[in-house]
Amino acid sequence: MGEEILINFTPMETRVAVIENGMPQEIYVERAKRRGIVGNIYQGKVVRVLPGMQAAFVDIGLERAAFIHVDEVVDQGLSTEQRNAMSIAQVLREGQALLVQVTKDPIGTKGARLTTHISIPSRYLVLMPGSTHIGVSQRIEDPQERDRLRTRMQSLMQDETSTPEWGVILRTVAEGISEIELESDLQFLRRLWESIRQKIKKVKAPAIVYEDLPLNMRALRDMAHGGIERIRIDSRETFQRAREFVQALVPEIESKLEYYPGERPIFDMFNVEEEMQKALGRKVELKSGGYLIFDQTEAMTTVDVNTGAFVGHRNLEETIFKTNLEAATAIGRQLRLRNLGGIIIIDFIDMEDSDHQRQVLRTLERVLEKDHAKCKVTGVSELGLVEMTRKRTRESLEQVLCEPCIHCQGRGSLKTPETVCYEIFREILRQHRAYDTETYLVLAAQSVVEHLLDDASDYVAELEDFIGKTVRFQVEPLYTPEQFDVVLR
C-alpha cells in the first residue's frame, strides 16, 4: 500500500489522517468552535512594548494579546549586526497599527506568536509581500530543476511591472510543473494579495483581514502530492466542495478524490481511532517487547527507551542495538502522530559501540526526513542523550483532545489517603490552638474517611485524647481524593 489521506467531516469537527503502508502516520483535528489561527493575517494594535525583552504584545482581537519578537519586525534585508543593534522601541510604539500574521497558535498559557513577514501559500508558491527573494524548496534536489524554476520565476516577476514589491518561494510540489501552471498560481496569489490590501484599508485594528483555509482544504493544498494514491472523504457535501477546490487549484489530484459512503466509520476502517487512543498514552509498546515512555511538559518532551521483555539472542550489546533501532523508527512516527514540538530529549539505551550509535542516529534522521515539520537533530550528548527540536506551530494531539486532570491538576499523581490523613491531623491541631470548639467534623473523600476509620483509627483516638475533643468524619462524594475541610461545631 502507498500513501492515502482520510478526511472525516462532521459539522462540529474535522479530522484528517495520513496513512502510509496501512498505518496512520499523522492525525490532525480541528473543532468548529476552536479553529487554529496559524496563517491568519490581522491588522493588530500594539498594546505594550517591552525593550527589556526586545518584544511587544499586540492585540489581534483574541482573549490574550499575542507576542512578537523584534526579529519578526525588522527588515530581513538588514545585516545580522544591524538587526542585533535594533531595539524594539525603535520600530514599534504603543497604539501603533501593525499588519501581522500568526506563526504559532496559542498553546497553554502562552498567547499566539506573530510575525510581520507575511507569507501566503497556494499550491505551488508562497507569496512574500515586502520581499524580493526568490527561493526554492530545499527538498527539490535536482540542480537543473532548481535553476529552471528560479529562472522562470524571475521572468514572470519582471513581467508583473504593476505589482508591488514581493518575493516568492517555490514549494516542493512545484517540481516538474509547467510554466503555465506556475503563471496561473502566481496570478492567483497576486489577486489574493490585492484583495487583502484593499481590506486592510477598510478595517480598524484589531481585525482579521485574511483567514487561512479550513483543515480539510489545507490538507488538499499542503499534503496532497504526486505520490498520494487516493484521498477519501466521508461527507458528500465536503467531497463536492473539495472537488470544486481541486479543479480550480490542484487539478492533477482530482482523479484521486474518492467519496467514502461505507457504513463503517472511515477512521475505524483504517484503525485510526485505536491509534489515536494509543497516542494519548505515555507508553508505546515495541514489537520486540521493548517500550517507549513519552512525557510531555511545557518546556520539553522526553522519550525514554527500555528493553522491557526483549532479551535478545546473542549478547547484551546486540539486544540494546536492535531495541534502539526499532525505537528510533517508532519515535519518528510517534512525533508526527502526536504532533509533538519544541525541544525533544531522547534517552536511548546506552551503547558502547560508536558505530551502533551512528546507525541509530542515522535511522532517526532518515525517519524524520518524511516529517512535514522542520526537525533538527543535534547528535548524542556526553550523557548519551539525543537532543532534537521539531517546529511547533499548533497544539499537540493531547492538548487538542485533553485537559489537565481535575484531581491532580496535571501532575499525574495523587497524594495517598495516608498523606491526606496526616494533613487533616495537622489542620485539626492548628484549629485547636486558634479556636475553642466542642467538636470537629471532617469532610473528605471516601478513601480518606475509610483510612481514618480503619488503618489510622488508633491515631484518631490519640488525637482526641490530646485535644480533649470529639472528631467525627463524613464522606463528601463530590470531594477529590486530596480535598478536605475541617468544620468547627
GROMACS .gro file of C-alpha atoms in nm:
model
  489
    1MET     CA    1   0.000   0.000   0.000
    2GLY     CA    2   0.111   0.357  -0.070
    3GLU     CA    3   0.005   0.682   0.092
    4GLU     CA    4  -0.355   0.789   0.143
    5ILE     CA    5  -0.532   1.083   0.306
    6LEU     CA    6  -0.855   1.028   0.501
    7ILE     CA    7  -1.088   1.321   0.573
    8ASN     CA    8  -1.358   1.267   0.835
    9PHE     CA    9  -1.601   1.560   0.843
   10THR     CA   10  -1.885   1.649   1.084
   11PRO     CA   11  -2.038   1.993   1.147
   12MET     CA   12  -1.859   2.006   1.486
   13GLU     CA   13  -1.520   1.865   1.397
   14THR     CA   14  -1.291   1.785   1.104
   15ARG     CA   15  -1.026   1.516   1.131
   16VAL     CA   16  -0.756   1.430   0.878
   17ALA     CA   17  -0.527   1.127   0.885
   18VAL     CA   18  -0.227   1.048   0.665
   19ILE     CA   19  -0.190   0.672   0.607
   20GLU     CA   20   0.137   0.517   0.492
   21ASN     CA   21   0.156   0.142   0.422
   22GLY     CA   22  -0.170   0.090   0.609
   23MET     CA   23  -0.054   0.268   0.926
   24PRO     CA   24  -0.166   0.615   1.045
   25GLN     CA   25   0.136   0.848   1.046
   26GLU     CA   26  -0.022   1.190   1.108
   27ILE     CA   27  -0.354   1.295   1.263
   28TYR     CA   28  -0.497   1.648   1.263
   29VAL     CA   29  -0.809   1.762   1.448
   30GLU     CA   30  -0.989   2.094   1.408
   31ARG     CA   31  -1.301   2.190   1.603
   32ALA     CA   32  -1.558   2.429   1.456
   33LYS     CA   33  -1.567   2.635   1.778
   34ARG     CA   34  -1.188   2.637   1.821
   35ARG     CA   35  -1.024   2.659   1.482
   36GLY     CA   36  -0.649   2.709   1.461
   37ILE     CA   37  -0.534   3.056   1.358
   38VAL     CA   38  -0.187   2.982   1.215
   39GLY     CA   39  -0.157   3.159   0.880
   40ASN     CA   40  -0.429   3.414   0.957
   41ILE     CA   41  -0.340   3.779   0.890
   42TYR     CA   42  -0.459   4.053   1.126
   43GLN     CA   43  -0.448   4.428   1.145
   44GLY     CA   44  -0.330   4.439   1.505
   45LYS     CA   45  -0.271   4.713   1.759
   46VAL     CA   46   0.047   4.730   1.970
   47VAL     CA   47  -0.060   4.738   2.336
   48ARG     CA   48   0.274   4.704   2.513
   49VAL     CA   49   0.639   4.741   2.413
   50LEU     CA   50   0.899   4.561   2.627
   51PRO     CA   51   1.254   4.685   2.549
   52GLY     CA   52   1.398   4.455   2.816
   53MET     CA   53   1.265   4.151   2.627
   54GLN     CA   54   1.310   4.300   2.278
   55ALA     CA   55   0.944   4.213   2.221
   56ALA     CA   56   0.594   4.355   2.220
   57PHE     CA   57   0.236   4.244   2.282
   58VAL     CA   58  -0.017   4.301   2.005
   59ASP     CA   59  -0.397   4.295   2.033
   60ILE     CA   60  -0.539   4.099   1.739
   61GLY     CA   61  -0.885   4.053   1.886
   62LEU     CA   62  -0.822   3.732   2.082
   63GLU     CA   63  -0.871   3.669   2.454
   64ARG     CA   64  -0.495   3.708   2.516
   65ALA     CA   65  -0.262   3.956   2.350
   66ALA     CA   66  -0.022   3.796   2.101
   67PHE     CA   67   0.358   3.809   2.124
   68ILE     CA   68   0.604   3.939   1.865
   69HIS     CA   69   0.985   3.949   1.889
   70VAL     CA   70   1.199   4.222   1.735
   71ASP     CA   71   1.343   3.971   1.482
   72GLU     CA   72   0.993   3.932   1.339
   73VAL     CA   73   0.957   4.308   1.290
   74VAL     CA   74   1.287   4.437   1.150
   75ASP     CA   75   1.368   4.424   0.778
   76GLN     CA   76   1.512   4.081   0.683
   77GLY     CA   77   1.734   4.255   0.430
   78LEU     CA   78   1.945   4.411   0.705
   79SER     CA   79   2.275   4.257   0.808
   80THR     CA   80   2.299   4.048   1.125
   81GLU     CA   81   2.488   4.328   1.302
   82GLN     CA   82   2.224   4.585   1.209
   83ARG     CA   83   1.940   4.358   1.322
   84ASN     CA   84   2.111   4.280   1.654
   85ALA     CA   85   2.163   4.650   1.719
   86MET     CA   86   1.796   4.732   1.655
   87SER     CA   87   1.577   4.795   1.961
   88ILE     CA   88   1.207   4.705   1.963
   89ALA     CA   89   1.134   5.061   2.080
   90GLN     CA   90   1.287   5.193   1.755
   91VAL     CA   91   1.039   5.006   1.535
   92LEU     CA   92   0.721   4.983   1.745
   93ARG     CA   93   0.526   5.214   1.973
   94GLU     CA   94   0.216   5.157   2.184
   95GLY     CA   95  -0.108   5.224   1.998
   96GLN     CA   96   0.052   5.164   1.658
   97ALA     CA   97  -0.144   4.965   1.395
   98LEU     CA   98   0.057   4.667   1.271
   99LEU     CA   99  -0.010   4.411   0.997
  100VAL     CA  100   0.084   4.071   1.142
  101GLN     CA  101   0.049   3.700   1.066
  102VAL     CA  102   0.013   3.421   1.320
  103THR     CA  103   0.302   3.172   1.316
  104LYS     CA  104   0.208   2.973   1.626
  105ASP     CA  105  -0.132   2.905   1.784
  106PRO     CA  106  -0.194   2.998   2.150
  107ILE     CA  107  -0.070   2.697   2.348
  108GLY     CA  108  -0.147   2.652   2.717
  109THR     CA  109  -0.099   2.983   2.897
  110LYS     CA  110   0.101   3.135   2.611
  111GLY     CA  111  -0.054   3.369   2.357
  112ALA     CA  112  -0.014   3.341   1.980
  113ARG     CA  113   0.323   3.415   1.817
  114LEU     CA  114   0.331   3.674   1.538
  115THR     CA  115   0.546   3.798   1.253
  116THR     CA  116   0.529   4.098   1.021
  117HIS     CA  117   0.697   3.894   0.746
  118ILE     CA  118   0.377   3.792   0.570
  119SER     CA  119   0.366   3.471   0.363
  120ILE     CA  120   0.059   3.350   0.172
  121PRO     CA  121   0.069   2.992   0.037
  122SER     CA  122  -0.103   2.846  -0.266
  123ARG     CA  123  -0.047   2.510  -0.430
  124TYR     CA  124   0.298   2.570  -0.581
  125LEU     CA  125   0.412   2.906  -0.445
  126VAL     CA  126   0.436   3.104  -0.124
  127LEU     CA  127   0.397   3.479  -0.179
  128MET     CA  128   0.605   3.707   0.047
  129PRO     CA  129   0.492   4.071   0.027
  130GLY     CA  130   0.766   4.320   0.108
  131SER     CA  131   1.047   4.089  -0.005
  132THR     CA  132   1.231   4.043  -0.336
  133HIS     CA  133   1.369   3.698  -0.254
  134ILE     CA  134   1.306   3.404  -0.488
  135GLY     CA  135   1.359   3.076  -0.306
  136VAL     CA  136   1.324   2.710  -0.399
  137SER     CA  137   1.231   2.435  -0.152
  138GLN     CA  138   1.539   2.250  -0.026
  139ARG     CA  139   1.357   1.922  -0.089
  140ILE     CA  140   1.388   1.983  -0.464
  141GLU     CA  141   1.738   1.841  -0.501
  142ASP     CA  142   1.790   1.838  -0.880
  143PRO     CA  143   2.013   2.144  -0.959
  144GLN     CA  144   1.878   2.176  -1.315
  145GLU     CA  145   1.518   2.178  -1.194
  146ARG     CA  146   1.600   2.436  -0.926
  147ASP     CA  147   1.760   2.661  -1.187
  148ARG     CA  148   1.468   2.616  -1.427
  149LEU     CA  149   1.211   2.712  -1.163
  150ARG     CA  150   1.411   3.009  -1.036
  151THR     CA  151   1.478   3.142  -1.390
  152ARG     CA  152   1.114   3.111  -1.494
  153MET     CA  153   1.002   3.277  -1.171
  154GLN     CA  154   1.235   3.571  -1.226
  155SER     CA  155   1.096   3.614  -1.577
  156LEU     CA  156   0.735   3.611  -1.453
  157MET     CA  157   0.807   3.861  -1.177
  158GLN     CA  158   0.972   4.101  -1.424
  159ASP     CA  159   0.654   4.085  -1.635
  160GLU     CA  160   0.448   4.192  -1.329
  161THR     CA  161   0.553   4.555  -1.355
  162SER     CA  162   0.241   4.692  -1.182
  163THR     CA  163   0.270   4.460  -0.883
  164PRO     CA  164   0.404   4.595  -0.550
  165GLU     CA  165   0.732   4.453  -0.430
  166TRP     CA  166   0.707   4.089  -0.326
  167GLY     CA  167   0.906   3.768  -0.334
  168VAL     CA  168   0.815   3.401  -0.367
  169ILE     CA  169   0.922   3.057  -0.253
  170LEU     CA  170   0.861   2.760  -0.483
  171ARG     CA  171   0.719   2.471  -0.280
  172THR     CA  172   0.827   2.107  -0.309
  173VAL     CA  173   0.522   2.014  -0.519
  174ALA     CA  174   0.633   2.269  -0.783
  175GLU     CA  175   0.896   2.020  -0.904
  176GLY     CA  176   0.829   1.937  -1.268
  177ILE     CA  177   0.525   2.165  -1.319
  178SER     CA  178   0.472   2.354  -1.643
  179GLU     CA  179   0.525   2.727  -1.689
  180ILE     CA  180   0.150   2.773  -1.745
  181GLU     CA  181   0.070   2.619  -1.404
  182LEU     CA  182   0.336   2.835  -1.242
  183GLU     CA  183   0.200   3.152  -1.401
  184SER     CA  184  -0.159   3.063  -1.308
  185ASP     CA  185  -0.059   3.012  -0.944
  186LEU     CA  186   0.127   3.342  -0.938
  187GLN     CA  187  -0.173   3.528  -1.081
  188PHE     CA  188  -0.399   3.372  -0.818
  189LEU     CA  189  -0.171   3.487  -0.536
  190ARG     CA  190  -0.135   3.833  -0.686
  191ARG     CA  191  -0.514   3.879  -0.694
  192LEU     CA  192  -0.545   3.741  -0.340
  193TRP     CA  193  -0.284   3.983  -0.205
  194GLU     CA  194  -0.451   4.275  -0.381
  195SER     CA  195  -0.785   4.186  -0.218
  196ILE     CA  196  -0.612   4.167   0.123
  197ARG     CA  197  -0.455   4.511   0.067
  198GLN     CA  198  -0.794   4.659  -0.014
  199LYS     CA  199  -0.945   4.505   0.300
  200ILE     CA  200  -0.662   4.644   0.517
  201LYS     CA  201  -0.759   4.996   0.410
  202LYS     CA  202  -1.118   4.947   0.529
  203VAL     CA  203  -1.077   4.778   0.869
  204LYS     CA  204  -0.995   4.925   1.209
  205ALA     CA  205  -0.748   4.742   1.435
  206PRO     CA  206  -0.782   4.487   1.579
  207ALA     CA  207  -0.941   4.297   1.288
  208ILE     CA  208  -0.879   3.989   1.075
  209VAL     CA  209  -0.801   4.060   0.709
  210TYR     CA  210  -0.723   3.708   0.584
  211GLU     CA  211  -0.823   3.369   0.721
  212ASP     CA  212  -0.641   3.055   0.615
  213LEU     CA  213  -0.836   2.761   0.472
  214PRO     CA  214  -1.015   2.512   0.699
  215LEU     CA  215  -0.835   2.187   0.777
  216ASN     CA  216  -0.998   1.976   0.503
  217MET     CA  217  -0.895   2.224   0.232
  218ARG     CA  218  -0.547   2.279   0.379
  219ALA     CA  219  -0.494   1.904   0.356
  220LEU     CA  220  -0.567   1.916  -0.018
  221ARG     CA  221  -0.342   2.219  -0.070
  222ASP     CA  222  -0.047   2.122   0.151
  223MET     CA  223  -0.047   1.743   0.197
  224ALA     CA  224  -0.161   1.606  -0.137
  225HIS     CA  225   0.124   1.529  -0.381
  226GLY     CA  226   0.200   1.310  -0.676
  227GLY     CA  227   0.274   1.007  -0.457
  228ILE     CA  228  -0.071   1.005  -0.296
  229GLU     CA  229  -0.278   0.708  -0.416
  230ARG     CA  230  -0.618   0.837  -0.311
  231ILE     CA  231  -0.795   1.090  -0.089
  232ARG     CA  232  -1.108   0.952   0.078
  233ILE     CA  233  -1.376   1.185   0.215
  234ASP     CA  234  -1.673   1.055   0.414
  235SER     CA  235  -1.905   1.357   0.365
  236ARG     CA  236  -2.076   1.404   0.028
  237GLU     CA  237  -2.107   1.781   0.074
  238THR     CA  238  -1.739   1.813   0.172
  239PHE     CA  239  -1.646   1.590  -0.122
  240GLN     CA  240  -1.830   1.821  -0.365
  241ARG     CA  241  -1.659   2.130  -0.220
  242ALA     CA  242  -1.321   1.952  -0.233
  243ARG     CA  243  -1.373   1.863  -0.600
  244GLU     CA  244  -1.454   2.225  -0.688
  245PHE     CA  245  -1.147   2.336  -0.492
  246VAL     CA  246  -0.903   2.100  -0.664
  247GLN     CA  247  -1.049   2.174  -1.008
  248ALA     CA  248  -0.958   2.540  -0.954
  249LEU     CA  249  -0.628   2.499  -0.769
  250VAL     CA  250  -0.494   2.141  -0.791
  251PRO     CA  251  -0.648   1.976  -1.100
  252GLU     CA  252  -0.386   1.699  -1.113
  253ILE     CA  253  -0.523   1.532  -0.798
  254GLU     CA  254  -0.892   1.541  -0.894
  255SER     CA  255  -0.882   1.178  -1.013
  256LYS     CA  256  -0.756   1.073  -0.668
  257LEU     CA  257  -1.055   1.216  -0.481
  258GLU     CA  258  -1.294   0.948  -0.364
  259TYR     CA  259  -1.622   0.968  -0.175
  260TYR     CA  260  -1.644   0.707   0.103
  261PRO     CA  261  -2.008   0.602   0.159
  262GLY     CA  262  -1.939   0.297   0.377
  263GLU     CA  263  -2.146   0.222   0.687
  264ARG     CA  264  -1.833   0.154   0.888
  265PRO     CA  265  -1.673   0.485   1.003
  266ILE     CA  266  -1.375   0.574   0.784
  267PHE     CA  267  -1.138   0.611   1.082
  268ASP     CA  268  -1.238   0.267   1.211
  269MET     CA  269  -1.174   0.118   0.868
  270PHE     CA  270  -0.807   0.215   0.885
  271ASN     CA  271  -0.754   0.167   1.258
  272VAL     CA  272  -0.710   0.542   1.313
  273GLU     CA  273  -0.939   0.560   1.618
  274GLU     CA  274  -0.738   0.295   1.801
  275GLU     CA  275  -0.408   0.466   1.713
  276MET     CA  276  -0.544   0.799   1.840
  277GLN     CA  277  -0.627   0.642   2.174
  278LYS     CA  278  -0.280   0.486   2.197
  279ALA     CA  279  -0.118   0.821   2.109
  280LEU     CA  280  -0.274   0.976   2.421
  281GLY     CA  281  -0.094   0.729   2.647
  282ARG     CA  282   0.258   0.757   2.789
  283LYS     CA  283   0.364   0.405   2.697
  284VAL     CA  284   0.426   0.278   2.342
  285GLU     CA  285   0.489  -0.095   2.302
  286LEU     CA  286   0.752  -0.209   2.052
  287LYS     CA  287   0.712  -0.531   1.854
  288SER     CA  288   1.032  -0.674   2.003
  289GLY     CA  289   0.895  -0.645   2.358
  290GLY     CA  290   1.065  -0.317   2.443
  291TYR     CA  291   0.873   0.003   2.503
  292LEU     CA  292   0.890   0.384   2.497
  293ILE     CA  293   0.774   0.630   2.761
  294PHE     CA  294   0.667   0.977   2.645
  295ASP     CA  295   0.646   1.263   2.896
  296GLN     CA  296   0.519   1.594   2.762
  297THR     CA  297   0.582   1.909   2.967
  298GLU     CA  298   0.550   2.279   2.890
  299ALA     CA  299   0.928   2.314   2.840
  300MET     CA  300   1.010   1.994   2.651
  301THR     CA  301   0.917   1.636   2.569
  302THR     CA  302   1.124   1.344   2.696
  303VAL     CA  303   1.133   0.995   2.547
  304ASP     CA  304   1.276   0.702   2.742
  305VAL     CA  305   1.368   0.377   2.564
  306ASN     CA  306   1.350   0.047   2.758
  307THR     CA  307   1.422  -0.314   2.657
  308GLY     CA  308   1.122  -0.442   2.854
  309ALA     CA  309   1.058  -0.809   2.780
  310PHE     CA  310   1.307  -0.822   2.490
  311VAL     CA  311   1.604  -1.041   2.592
  312GLY     CA  312   1.768  -1.086   2.250
  313HIS     CA  313   1.953  -1.389   2.117
  314ARG     CA  314   2.328  -1.315   2.114
  315ASN     CA  315   2.458  -1.067   2.369
  316LEU     CA  316   2.355  -0.758   2.562
  317GLU     CA  317   2.508  -0.505   2.318
  318GLU     CA  318   2.321  -0.662   2.024
  319THR     CA  319   1.995  -0.663   2.222
  320ILE     CA  320   2.036  -0.294   2.307
  321PHE     CA  321   2.127  -0.206   1.947
  322LYS     CA  322   1.820  -0.379   1.799
  323THR     CA  323   1.591  -0.219   2.058
  324ASN     CA  324   1.731   0.127   1.986
  325LEU     CA  325   1.696   0.080   1.609
  326GLU     CA  326   1.332  -0.017   1.646
  327ALA     CA  327   1.279   0.267   1.892
  328ALA     CA  328   1.427   0.526   1.652
  329THR     CA  329   1.174   0.430   1.383
  330ALA     CA  330   0.886   0.429   1.633
  331ILE     CA  331   0.987   0.767   1.781
  332GLY     CA  332   0.989   0.934   1.439
  333ARG     CA  333   0.638   0.808   1.375
  334GLN     CA  334   0.510   0.899   1.721
  335LEU     CA  335   0.639   1.258   1.695
  336ARG     CA  336   0.431   1.303   1.378
  337LEU     CA  337   0.131   1.115   1.515
  338ARG     CA  338   0.122   1.310   1.843
  339ASN     CA  339   0.234   1.635   1.674
  340LEU     CA  340   0.495   1.694   1.944
  341GLY     CA  341   0.710   2.004   1.903
  342GLY     CA  342   0.973   2.216   2.071
  343ILE     CA  343   1.271   2.059   2.248
  344ILE     CA  344   1.270   1.678   2.250
  345ILE     CA  345   1.518   1.472   2.457
  346ILE     CA  346   1.554   1.102   2.371
  347ASP     CA  347   1.719   0.869   2.621
  348PHE     CA  348   1.822   0.567   2.414
  349ILE     CA  349   1.966   0.270   2.599
  350ASP     CA  350   2.342   0.326   2.644
  351MET     CA  351   2.552   0.178   2.359
  352GLU     CA  352   2.927   0.125   2.388
  353ASP     CA  353   2.982   0.069   2.014
  354SER     CA  354   3.019   0.408   1.839
  355ASP     CA  355   2.916   0.252   1.507
  356HIS     CA  356   2.589   0.141   1.665
  357GLN     CA  357   2.533   0.498   1.790
  358ARG     CA  358   2.581   0.637   1.437
  359GLN     CA  359   2.343   0.381   1.285
  360VAL     CA  360   2.069   0.458   1.540
  361LEU     CA  361   2.113   0.832   1.486
  362ARG     CA  362   2.103   0.789   1.107
  363THR     CA  363   1.786   0.577   1.136
  364LEU     CA  364   1.618   0.853   1.336
  365GLU     CA  365   1.725   1.120   1.084
  366ARG     CA  366   1.603   0.910   0.793
  367VAL     CA  367   1.259   0.866   0.952
  368LEU     CA  368   1.237   1.240   1.026
  369GLU     CA  369   1.303   1.323   0.659
  370LYS     CA  370   0.939   1.236   0.590
  371ASP     CA  371   0.816   1.483   0.851
  372HIS     CA  372   0.638   1.795   0.723
  373ALA     CA  373   0.757   1.988   1.030
  374LYS     CA  374   1.115   2.112   1.036
  375CYS     CA  375   1.334   1.890   1.256
  376LYS     CA  376   1.693   1.931   1.374
  377VAL     CA  377   1.890   1.657   1.549
  378THR     CA  378   2.199   1.783   1.733
  379GLY     CA  379   2.361   1.445   1.793
  380VAL     CA  380   2.444   1.246   2.107
  381SER     CA  381   2.537   1.445   2.419
  382GLU     CA  382   2.801   1.348   2.677
  383LEU     CA  383   2.526   1.191   2.886
  384GLY     CA  384   2.420   0.970   2.597
  385LEU     CA  385   2.104   1.170   2.524
  386VAL     CA  386   1.988   1.262   2.174
  387GLU     CA  387   1.874   1.624   2.165
  388MET     CA  388   1.649   1.748   1.884
  389THR     CA  389   1.393   2.013   1.802
  390ARG     CA  390   1.074   1.990   1.599
  391LYS     CA  391   0.898   2.305   1.485
  392ARG     CA  392   0.579   2.358   1.683
  393THR     CA  393   0.305   2.571   1.525
  394ARG     CA  394  -0.010   2.407   1.656
  395GLU     CA  395  -0.118   2.226   1.971
  396SER     CA  396  -0.021   1.862   2.011
  397LEU     CA  397  -0.284   1.590   1.975
  398GLU     CA  398  -0.304   1.559   2.355
  399GLN     CA  399  -0.352   1.934   2.400
  400VAL     CA  400  -0.631   1.937   2.141
  401LEU     CA  401  -0.819   1.635   2.278
  402CYS     CA  402  -0.748   1.650   2.653
  403GLU     CA  403  -0.742   1.885   2.951
  404PRO     CA  404  -0.550   1.864   3.282
  405CYS     CA  405  -0.691   1.618   3.535
  406ILE     CA  406  -0.922   1.792   3.783
  407HIS     CA  407  -0.794   1.567   4.064
  408CYS     CA  408  -0.417   1.606   4.026
  409GLN     CA  409  -0.411   1.933   3.825
  410GLY     CA  410  -0.194   1.769   3.561
  411ARG     CA  411   0.076   1.629   3.794
  412GLY     CA  412  -0.005   1.272   3.701
  413SER     CA  413  -0.012   1.151   4.062
  414LEU     CA  414  -0.227   1.190   4.374
  415LYS     CA  415  -0.143   1.209   4.744
  416THR     CA  416  -0.210   0.881   4.920
  417PRO     CA  417  -0.501   0.859   5.167
  418GLU     CA  418  -0.237   0.826   5.443
  419THR     CA  419  -0.075   1.158   5.341
  420VAL     CA  420  -0.413   1.335   5.338
  421CYS     CA  421  -0.498   1.188   5.680
  422TYR     CA  422  -0.184   1.336   5.834
  423GLU     CA  423  -0.265   1.673   5.674
  424ILE     CA  424  -0.607   1.654   5.839
  425PHE     CA  425  -0.448   1.584   6.178
  426ARG     CA  426  -0.220   1.887   6.139
  427GLU     CA  427  -0.514   2.106   6.040
  428ILE     CA  428  -0.714   1.995   6.347
  429LEU     CA  429  -0.421   2.080   6.575
  430ARG     CA  430  -0.389   2.418   6.402
  431GLN     CA  431  -0.759   2.490   6.459
  432HIS     CA  432  -0.741   2.365   6.820
  433ARG     CA  433  -0.471   2.620   6.905
  434ALA     CA  434  -0.662   2.905   6.739
  435TYR     CA  435  -1.025   2.842   6.835
  436ASP     CA  436  -1.233   2.692   7.115
  437THR     CA  437  -1.498   2.447   6.996
  438GLU     CA  438  -1.691   2.143   7.114
  439THR     CA  439  -1.629   1.900   6.827
  440TYR     CA  440  -1.466   1.880   6.486
  441LEU     CA  441  -1.635   1.749   6.169
  442VAL     CA  442  -1.403   1.634   5.893
  443LEU     CA  443  -1.542   1.629   5.536
  444ALA     CA  444  -1.332   1.419   5.299
  445ALA     CA  445  -1.339   1.170   5.010
  446GLN     CA  446  -1.448   0.807   5.064
  447SER     CA  447  -1.095   0.661   5.051
  448VAL     CA  448  -0.964   0.911   5.308
  449VAL     CA  449  -1.251   0.857   5.554
  450GLU     CA  450  -1.210   0.479   5.523
  451HIS     CA  451  -0.839   0.511   5.603
  452LEU     CA  452  -0.915   0.732   5.907
  453LEU     CA  453  -1.167   0.485   6.045
  454ASP     CA  454  -0.956   0.177   5.973
  455ASP     CA  455  -0.576   0.199   5.945
  456ALA     CA  456  -0.548   0.534   6.124
  457SER     CA  457  -0.814   0.474   6.391
  458ASP     CA  458  -0.551   0.445   6.670
  459TYR     CA  459  -0.404   0.782   6.571
  460VAL     CA  460  -0.752   0.938   6.570
  461ALA     CA  461  -0.811   0.814   6.926
  462GLU     CA  462  -0.475   0.955   7.041
  463LEU     CA  463  -0.556   1.290   6.878
  464GLU     CA  464  -0.895   1.308   7.053
  465ASP     CA  465  -0.727   1.237   7.390
  466PHE     CA  466  -0.465   1.504   7.324
  467ILE     CA  467  -0.708   1.784   7.231
  468GLY     CA  468  -0.991   1.668   7.460
  469LYS     CA  469  -1.248   1.698   7.179
  470THR     CA  470  -1.451   1.460   6.963
  471VAL     CA  471  -1.362   1.427   6.597
  472ARG     CA  472  -1.632   1.300   6.358
  473PHE     CA  473  -1.598   1.209   5.991
  474GLN     CA  474  -1.833   1.245   5.696
  475VAL     CA  475  -1.787   1.126   5.337
  476GLU     CA  476  -1.832   1.404   5.082
  477PRO     CA  477  -1.893   1.237   4.739
  478LEU     CA  478  -1.804   1.548   4.539
  479TYR     CA  479  -1.462   1.594   4.700
  480THR     CA  480  -1.145   1.490   4.514
  481PRO     CA  481  -0.909   1.244   4.693
  482GLU     CA  482  -0.689   1.535   4.809
  483GLN     CA  483  -0.968   1.769   4.917
  484PHE     CA  484  -1.094   1.801   5.277
  485ASP     CA  485  -1.247   2.051   5.517
  486VAL     CA  486  -1.238   2.071   5.897
  487VAL     CA  487  -1.563   2.221   6.033
  488LEU     CA  488  -1.580   2.364   6.387
  489ARG     CA  489  -1.903   2.279   6.572
   0.00000   0.00000   0.00000
